[in-house]
mmCIF file of C-alpha atoms in Angstrom:
data_model
loop_
_atom_site.group_PDB
_atom_site.id
_atom_site.type_symbol
_atom_site.label_atom_id
_atom_site.label_comp_id
_atom_site.label_asym_id
_atom_site.label_seq_id
_atom_site.Cartn_x
_atom_site.Cartn_y
_atom_site.Cartn_z
ATOM 1 C CA MET E 1 18.612 -15.014 22.721
ATOM 2 C CA PRO E 2 16.825 -14.751 19.417
ATOM 3 C CA PRO E 3 18.524 -12.796 16.552
ATOM 4 C CA ALA E 4 17.637 -9.115 16.357
ATOM 5 C CA SER E 5 15.044 -8.007 13.747
ATOM 6 C CA PRO E 6 14.699 -4.664 12.217
ATOM 7 C CA SER E 7 11.431 -4.137 14.225
ATOM 8 C CA ASP E 8 13.733 -4.150 17.374
ATOM 9 C CA TYR E 9 15.019 -0.789 16.044
ATOM 10 C CA ARG E 10 11.731 0.752 15.040
ATOM 11 C CA ARG E 11 11.621 4.551 15.041
ATOM 12 C CA ALA E 12 8.673 6.890 14.485
ATOM 13 C CA GLY E 13 6.796 3.982 13.083
ATOM 14 C CA LEU E 14 9.531 2.814 10.600
ATOM 15 C CA ASP E 15 11.802 -0.229 10.495
ATOM 16 C CA PRO E 16 15.548 0.360 9.277
ATOM 17 C CA VAL E 17 16.022 -1.028 5.915
ATOM 18 C CA ARG E 18 18.706 -3.511 4.886
ATOM 19 C CA LEU E 19 21.721 -2.150 2.823
ATOM 20 C CA ASP E 20 24.349 -4.382 1.653
ATOM 21 C CA LEU E 21 27.715 -2.810 1.538
ATOM 22 C CA VAL E 22 30.315 -2.768 -1.293
ATOM 23 C CA PRO E 23 34.006 -3.427 -0.265
ATOM 24 C CA ALA E 24 35.535 -0.040 0.912
ATOM 25 C CA ASP E 25 38.337 1.420 2.960
ATOM 26 C CA SER E 26 35.900 2.518 5.669
ATOM 27 C CA LEU E 27 32.217 1.964 6.889
ATOM 28 C CA ALA E 28 31.072 5.499 5.998
ATOM 29 C CA GLN E 29 32.598 5.013 2.420
ATOM 30 C CA GLY E 30 30.909 1.759 2.084
ATOM 31 C CA ILE E 31 27.680 3.116 3.026
ATOM 32 C CA THR E 32 28.001 6.142 0.842
ATOM 33 C CA LEU E 33 28.810 3.875 -2.136
ATOM 34 C CA ALA E 34 25.876 1.534 -1.545
ATOM 35 C CA LEU E 35 23.498 4.542 -1.321
ATOM 36 C CA ALA E 36 25.001 6.056 -4.386
ATOM 37 C CA ALA E 37 23.888 2.883 -6.215
ATOM 38 C CA LYS E 38 20.376 3.609 -5.176
ATOM 39 C CA GLY E 39 20.624 7.218 -6.334
ATOM 40 C CA ALA E 40 20.717 8.559 -2.645
ATOM 41 C CA ALA E 41 24.459 9.387 -1.579
ATOM 42 C CA ASP E 42 25.692 12.225 0.496
ATOM 43 C CA ALA E 43 28.845 11.727 2.589
ATOM 44 C CA GLY E 44 27.817 14.349 5.055
ATOM 45 C CA LEU E 45 24.409 12.771 5.548
ATOM 46 C CA VAL E 46 26.162 9.308 6.076
ATOM 47 C CA ASP E 47 28.417 10.921 8.828
ATOM 48 C CA GLU E 48 25.389 12.431 10.485
ATOM 49 C CA ALA E 49 23.482 9.300 10.387
ATOM 50 C CA LEU E 50 26.353 7.370 12.024
ATOM 51 C CA ALA E 51 26.616 9.886 14.745
ATOM 52 C CA ARG E 52 22.849 9.801 15.386
ATOM 53 C CA GLY E 53 22.942 5.923 15.692
ATOM 54 C CA ASP E 54 20.892 5.407 12.527
ATOM 55 C CA VAL E 55 23.165 2.802 11.093
ATOM 56 C CA ILE E 56 22.878 -0.662 12.965
ATOM 57 C CA ASN E 57 24.880 -3.767 12.680
ATOM 58 C CA PRO E 58 22.440 -6.571 12.902
ATOM 59 C CA ASP E 59 24.577 -8.576 14.996
ATOM 60 C CA THR E 60 25.891 -5.955 17.497
ATOM 61 C CA GLY E 61 23.737 -2.917 17.397
ATOM 62 C CA PRO E 62 24.055 0.657 16.506
ATOM 63 C CA LEU E 63 27.516 1.784 14.655
ATOM 64 C CA GLN E 64 29.457 4.688 15.380
ATOM 65 C CA PRO E 65 31.800 6.883 12.987
ATOM 66 C CA GLY E 66 35.171 5.160 12.926
ATOM 67 C CA ASP E 67 33.768 1.590 13.375
ATOM 68 C CA PRO E 68 35.228 -0.831 10.753
ATOM 69 C CA TRP E 69 33.553 -1.775 7.503
ATOM 70 C CA VAL E 70 30.913 -4.628 7.649
ATOM 71 C CA ALA E 71 29.169 -6.355 4.743
ATOM 72 C CA ARG E 72 25.623 -5.541 5.896
ATOM 73 C CA VAL E 73 23.775 -3.054 7.817
ATOM 74 C CA TRP E 74 20.306 -1.731 8.701
ATOM 75 C CA ILE E 75 19.900 2.013 8.171
ATOM 76 C CA HIS E 76 17.093 4.482 8.992
ATOM 77 C CA ARG E 77 15.909 6.450 6.003
ATOM 78 C CA PRO E 78 15.595 10.070 6.500
ATOM 79 C CA ILE E 79 11.940 11.298 6.554
ATOM 80 C CA PRO E 80 11.657 14.394 4.303
ATOM 81 C CA ASP E 81 7.870 14.599 4.454
ATOM 82 C CA GLU E 82 7.206 14.652 8.134
ATOM 83 C CA CYS E 83 3.464 14.823 8.480
ATOM 84 C CA HIS E 84 0.326 13.785 10.091
ATOM 85 C CA TRP E 85 -2.613 12.193 8.290
ATOM 86 C CA PRO E 86 -5.490 11.204 10.554
ATOM 87 C CA LEU E 87 -6.761 7.634 9.914
ATOM 88 C CA THR E 88 -10.449 6.738 10.298
ATOM 89 C CA VAL E 89 -10.860 3.297 11.798
ATOM 90 C CA LEU E 90 -13.848 1.470 10.297
ATOM 91 C CA ASP E 91 -13.791 -1.650 12.507
ATOM 92 C CA ARG E 92 -11.262 -3.886 14.390
ATOM 93 C CA GLY E 93 -11.110 -7.484 15.650
ATOM 94 C CA PRO E 94 -8.697 -10.209 16.818
ATOM 95 C CA GLY E 95 -5.328 -9.133 15.146
ATOM 96 C CA TRP E 96 -6.738 -6.754 12.609
ATOM 97 C CA VAL E 97 -8.004 -3.080 12.173
ATOM 98 C CA ALA E 98 -9.667 -1.737 8.987
ATOM 99 C CA ILE E 99 -9.276 2.025 8.049
ATOM 100 C CA ASP E 100 -10.896 4.124 5.327
ATOM 101 C CA LYS E 101 -7.804 5.112 3.337
ATOM 102 C CA PRO E 102 -7.858 8.617 2.074
ATOM 103 C CA ALA E 103 -6.613 9.163 -1.522
ATOM 104 C CA GLY E 104 -3.209 10.624 -1.542
ATOM 105 C CA LEU E 105 -1.754 8.346 0.973
ATOM 106 C CA ALA E 106 0.575 5.492 0.022
ATOM 107 C CA CYS E 107 0.070 2.031 1.823
ATOM 108 C CA THR E 108 3.764 1.758 2.339
ATOM 109 C CA PRO E 109 6.768 4.073 2.192
ATOM 110 C CA GLN E 110 7.833 4.521 -1.555
ATOM 111 C CA GLY E 111 10.165 7.156 -3.012
ATOM 112 C CA SER E 112 9.760 10.493 -1.149
ATOM 113 C CA PHE E 113 6.551 9.409 0.461
ATOM 114 C CA VAL E 114 7.858 7.776 3.660
ATOM 115 C CA ALA E 115 5.892 9.312 6.582
ATOM 116 C CA ARG E 116 3.127 9.924 4.053
ATOM 117 C CA SER E 117 2.145 6.176 4.118
ATOM 118 C CA VAL E 118 -0.447 4.114 5.769
ATOM 119 C CA LEU E 119 2.240 1.924 7.342
ATOM 120 C CA VAL E 120 3.944 4.725 9.207
ATOM 121 C CA GLN E 121 0.906 6.578 10.099
ATOM 122 C CA ALA E 122 -0.820 3.491 11.391
ATOM 123 C CA ARG E 123 2.012 2.413 13.549
ATOM 124 C CA ARG E 124 2.128 6.055 14.999
ATOM 125 C CA GLN E 125 -1.614 6.356 15.578
ATOM 126 C CA ILE E 126 -2.874 2.777 16.278
ATOM 127 C CA GLY E 127 -0.094 0.060 16.916
ATOM 128 C CA ASP E 128 2.076 -2.399 15.276
ATOM 129 C CA LEU E 129 0.159 -2.979 12.034
ATOM 130 C CA SER E 130 0.807 -3.477 8.348
ATOM 131 C CA PRO E 131 -1.526 -3.490 5.267
ATOM 132 C CA VAL E 132 -2.595 -7.026 4.185
ATOM 133 C CA HIS E 133 -3.249 -5.876 0.799
ATOM 134 C CA ARG E 134 -2.578 -2.774 -1.322
ATOM 135 C CA LEU E 135 -4.634 0.188 -2.637
ATOM 136 C CA ASP E 136 -2.825 2.607 -5.132
ATOM 137 C CA ARG E 137 -1.900 5.997 -3.471
ATOM 138 C CA ALA E 138 -4.619 7.589 -5.528
ATOM 139 C CA THR E 139 -7.213 5.173 -4.566
ATOM 140 C CA SER E 140 -9.523 5.681 -1.510
ATOM 141 C CA GLY E 141 -11.517 3.207 0.639
ATOM 142 C CA VAL E 142 -11.456 0.078 2.691
ATOM 143 C CA LEU E 143 -7.938 -1.217 3.648
ATOM 144 C CA LEU E 144 -7.215 -4.040 5.979
ATOM 145 C CA LEU E 145 -4.323 -3.924 8.419
ATOM 146 C CA ALA E 146 -2.954 -6.720 10.632
ATOM 147 C CA GLU E 147 -0.846 -7.260 13.569
ATOM 148 C CA PRO E 148 2.246 -9.396 13.021
ATOM 149 C CA MET E 149 0.717 -12.854 14.211
ATOM 150 C CA ALA E 150 -2.419 -12.394 11.999
ATOM 151 C CA ARG E 151 -0.822 -11.015 8.710
ATOM 152 C CA ALA E 152 0.157 -14.300 7.311
ATOM 153 C CA GLU E 153 -3.385 -15.876 7.685
ATOM 154 C CA LEU E 154 -5.120 -12.918 6.362
ATOM 155 C CA GLY E 155 -2.702 -12.487 3.582
ATOM 156 C CA ARG E 156 -3.592 -16.057 2.402
ATOM 157 C CA CYS E 157 -7.249 -15.172 2.117
ATOM 158 C CA PHE E 158 -6.244 -12.612 -0.540
ATOM 159 C CA ALA E 159 -3.765 -14.781 -2.296
ATOM 160 C CA ARG E 160 -6.310 -17.642 -2.495
ATOM 161 C CA GLY E 161 -9.022 -15.381 -3.798
ATOM 162 C CA GLN E 162 -11.247 -15.789 -0.691
ATOM 163 C CA VAL E 163 -12.042 -12.157 -0.460
ATOM 164 C CA GLU E 164 -14.949 -10.388 -2.156
ATOM 165 C CA LYS E 165 -14.185 -6.850 -3.208
ATOM 166 C CA ILE E 166 -16.596 -4.328 -4.461
ATOM 167 C CA TYR E 167 -15.319 -0.956 -5.945
ATOM 168 C CA GLU E 168 -16.921 2.077 -7.386
ATOM 169 C CA LEU E 169 -15.541 4.415 -10.026
ATOM 170 C CA ILE E 170 -16.513 7.361 -12.139
ATOM 171 C CA ALA E 171 -16.000 7.228 -15.960
ATOM 172 C CA PRO E 172 -17.268 8.659 -19.093
ATOM 173 C CA LEU E 173 -20.788 7.047 -19.734
ATOM 174 C CA GLY E 174 -20.749 3.542 -21.509
ATOM 175 C CA GLU E 175 -22.865 0.488 -21.470
ATOM 176 C CA GLU E 176 -24.934 -0.563 -18.299
ATOM 177 C CA LYS E 177 -23.409 -3.667 -17.908
ATOM 178 C CA MET E 178 -19.902 -5.048 -19.057
ATOM 179 C CA GLU E 179 -17.622 -7.880 -18.370
ATOM 180 C CA VAL E 180 -13.820 -7.852 -19.218
ATOM 181 C CA SER E 181 -11.842 -11.038 -19.221
ATOM 182 C CA ALA E 182 -8.172 -10.095 -20.078
ATOM 183 C CA PRO E 183 -4.789 -10.605 -18.591
ATOM 184 C CA ALA E 184 -3.989 -7.910 -16.147
ATOM 185 C CA GLY E 185 -1.053 -6.962 -13.890
ATOM 186 C CA GLU E 186 2.435 -5.444 -14.029
ATOM 187 C CA PRO E 187 4.118 -5.423 -17.637
ATOM 188 C CA GLY E 188 5.568 -8.815 -18.356
ATOM 189 C CA ARG E 189 3.616 -10.310 -15.244
ATOM 190 C CA GLU E 190 0.056 -10.113 -16.486
ATOM 191 C CA ARG E 191 -2.081 -13.094 -15.250
ATOM 192 C CA PRO E 192 -5.820 -13.830 -16.314
ATOM 193 C CA ALA E 193 -8.350 -11.788 -14.679
ATOM 194 C CA ARG E 194 -12.053 -10.857 -14.902
ATOM 195 C CA THR E 195 -13.963 -7.648 -13.905
ATOM 196 C CA ARG E 196 -17.745 -6.991 -14.065
ATOM 197 C CA PHE E 197 -19.020 -3.517 -14.398
ATOM 198 C CA SER E 198 -22.574 -2.214 -13.536
ATOM 199 C CA LEU E 199 -23.866 1.330 -14.030
ATOM 200 C CA LEU E 200 -25.398 2.593 -10.888
ATOM 201 C CA ASP E 201 -26.425 6.171 -12.000
ATOM 202 C CA ALA E 202 -25.336 8.877 -14.658
ATOM 203 C CA ARG E 203 -25.366 12.570 -15.084
ATOM 204 C CA GLY E 204 -23.796 14.744 -17.833
ATOM 205 C CA GLY E 205 -22.008 12.205 -19.807
ATOM 206 C CA TYR E 206 -20.425 10.424 -16.754
ATOM 207 C CA GLY E 207 -21.366 7.338 -15.087
ATOM 208 C CA ARG E 208 -20.894 5.898 -11.496
ATOM 209 C CA TYR E 209 -20.067 2.345 -11.961
ATOM 210 C CA GLU E 210 -19.733 -0.651 -9.506
ATOM 211 C CA ALA E 211 -16.758 -3.074 -10.348
ATOM 212 C CA ARG E 212 -16.413 -6.597 -9.114
ATOM 213 C CA PRO E 213 -12.794 -7.841 -9.874
ATOM 214 C CA GLU E 214 -11.930 -11.436 -9.819
ATOM 215 C CA GLY E 215 -8.081 -12.042 -9.730
ATOM 216 C CA GLY E 216 -6.865 -9.209 -7.710
ATOM 217 C CA ARG E 217 -3.980 -8.309 -10.256
ATOM 218 C CA PHE E 218 -1.962 -5.120 -10.142
ATOM 219 C CA HIS E 219 -4.040 -2.218 -11.484
ATOM 220 C CA GLN E 220 -6.760 -4.695 -12.660
ATOM 221 C CA ILE E 221 -9.862 -2.423 -12.224
ATOM 222 C CA ARG E 222 -7.943 0.501 -13.969
ATOM 223 C CA GLN E 223 -6.761 -1.635 -16.808
ATOM 224 C CA HIS E 224 -10.031 -3.347 -17.389
ATOM 225 C CA ALA E 225 -11.927 -0.249 -17.186
ATOM 226 C CA ALA E 226 -10.075 1.254 -19.861
ATOM 227 C CA LYS E 227 -10.540 -1.848 -22.104
ATOM 228 C CA ALA E 228 -14.313 -1.498 -21.490
ATOM 229 C CA GLY E 229 -14.222 2.088 -22.650
ATOM 230 C CA ILE E 230 -14.902 3.630 -19.425
ATOM 231 C CA PRO E 231 -11.418 4.906 -18.315
ATOM 232 C CA ILE E 232 -11.554 6.243 -14.655
ATOM 233 C CA VAL E 233 -11.487 9.816 -14.405
ATOM 234 C CA GLY E 234 -8.049 11.185 -13.074
ATOM 235 C CA ASP E 235 -6.382 7.935 -14.419
ATOM 236 C CA GLY E 236 -3.870 9.443 -16.880
ATOM 237 C CA ARG E 237 -1.937 6.054 -17.026
ATOM 238 C CA TYR E 238 -4.688 4.116 -18.713
ATOM 239 C CA GLY E 239 -7.308 6.600 -19.483
ATOM 240 C CA ARG E 240 -7.306 9.840 -21.180
ATOM 241 C CA GLY E 241 -7.006 13.477 -20.086
ATOM 242 C CA PRO E 242 -4.860 14.929 -17.419
ATOM 243 C CA ALA E 243 -3.512 12.658 -14.592
ATOM 244 C CA ALA E 244 -4.339 13.217 -11.003
ATOM 245 C CA PRO E 245 -1.559 11.649 -9.232
ATOM 246 C CA ASP E 246 -3.028 12.178 -5.688
ATOM 247 C CA ARG E 247 -6.601 11.100 -6.434
ATOM 248 C CA ILE E 248 -8.396 9.148 -9.206
ATOM 249 C CA GLU E 249 -12.093 8.349 -8.886
ATOM 250 C CA LEU E 250 -11.902 4.977 -7.818
ATOM 251 C CA LEU E 251 -13.232 3.732 -4.210
ATOM 252 C CA ALA E 252 -12.728 0.364 -2.630
ATOM 253 C CA ARG E 253 -16.162 0.384 -1.384
ATOM 254 C CA GLU E 254 -16.746 -2.932 0.405
ATOM 255 C CA LEU E 255 -14.734 -5.943 1.442
ATOM 256 C CA ARG E 256 -15.896 -9.159 2.945
ATOM 257 C CA LEU E 257 -13.949 -12.493 3.937
ATOM 258 C CA ILE E 258 -14.183 -15.368 6.437
ATOM 259 C CA ARG E 259 -11.044 -16.119 8.232
ATOM 260 C CA ALA E 260 -10.371 -19.944 7.827
ATOM 261 C CA LYS E 261 -8.700 -20.324 11.098
ATOM 262 C CA CYS E 262 -11.484 -19.111 13.442
ATOM 263 C CA GLY E 263 -14.478 -18.663 11.206
ATOM 264 C CA GLU E 264 -14.691 -14.918 11.916
ATOM 265 C CA GLU E 265 -16.713 -13.118 9.334
ATOM 266 C CA ILE E 266 -15.273 -9.675 8.362
ATOM 267 C CA ARG E 267 -17.534 -7.269 6.502
ATOM 268 C CA LEU E 268 -16.416 -3.772 5.776
ATOM 269 C CA THR E 269 -17.996 -0.813 4.061
ATOM 270 C CA SER E 270 -16.335 2.576 3.345
ATOM 271 C CA GLN E 271 -17.832 5.754 4.565
ATOM 272 C CA GLN E 272 -16.715 7.678 1.580
ATOM 273 C CA ARG E 273 -18.645 8.344 -1.572
ATOM 274 C CA LEU E 274 -17.949 9.215 -5.100
ATOM 275 C CA SER E 275 -19.860 12.107 -6.896
ATOM 276 C CA LEU E 276 -20.735 12.457 -10.383
ATOM 277 C CA PRO E 277 -19.614 15.784 -12.001
ATOM 278 C CA LEU E 278 -22.232 18.596 -11.717
#
């Protein structure tokens, strides 16, 4: 038999997560100490998790209270934000589905946002899918999801820059055309990138811009928009004014790619629109 995988124990759209245990006198104590190191420990909750079968030995299956200590387990995280977010499917093809992600929904579980994520909602509503790329929780628009057998192939298209992505954003009015070539990405991991901005229309001191990024770095458009003097409305991290954690005025409008393996062309357009302030 092949070895077990976390997906064998998937529950409510979520796989259990790996937890390496520190040496302890008992299984429950080891789990409690390991969770404490992650800032999430409660001995009572650990006992309840064991009683429910939420703690799994990868080699033998669910563990029970009183079982001996092991070095590694899989554990189901509690889901404090049980919710339902209807997903709009834009298109689908062999091994993939595209959705029109709403702002406020994270791509993958993070922090307290567990069920409030595309990964969990897609698995509950559509099937065994995972995001191929990422959009920030506060960003809306086209998001490509893939089944396990297609995810690596589609992911390589993004890693190799073989995907055309077009965004729209709302920002204080600036020049009609701008280009920013500057490192972008997570602090300490910035890499060269370029983004071209074009003004689509304007009203009341604000403009609706089209953004075409090259490079696909973390927060690239947000960072480059700020450098261009057109910080995105709602983006308190790189711009000015109040932050809007659940929504910034940034829309992933279009996505285009050709699958190298089969030649399939994927062209996707969001049904959402950004509106200039009145």
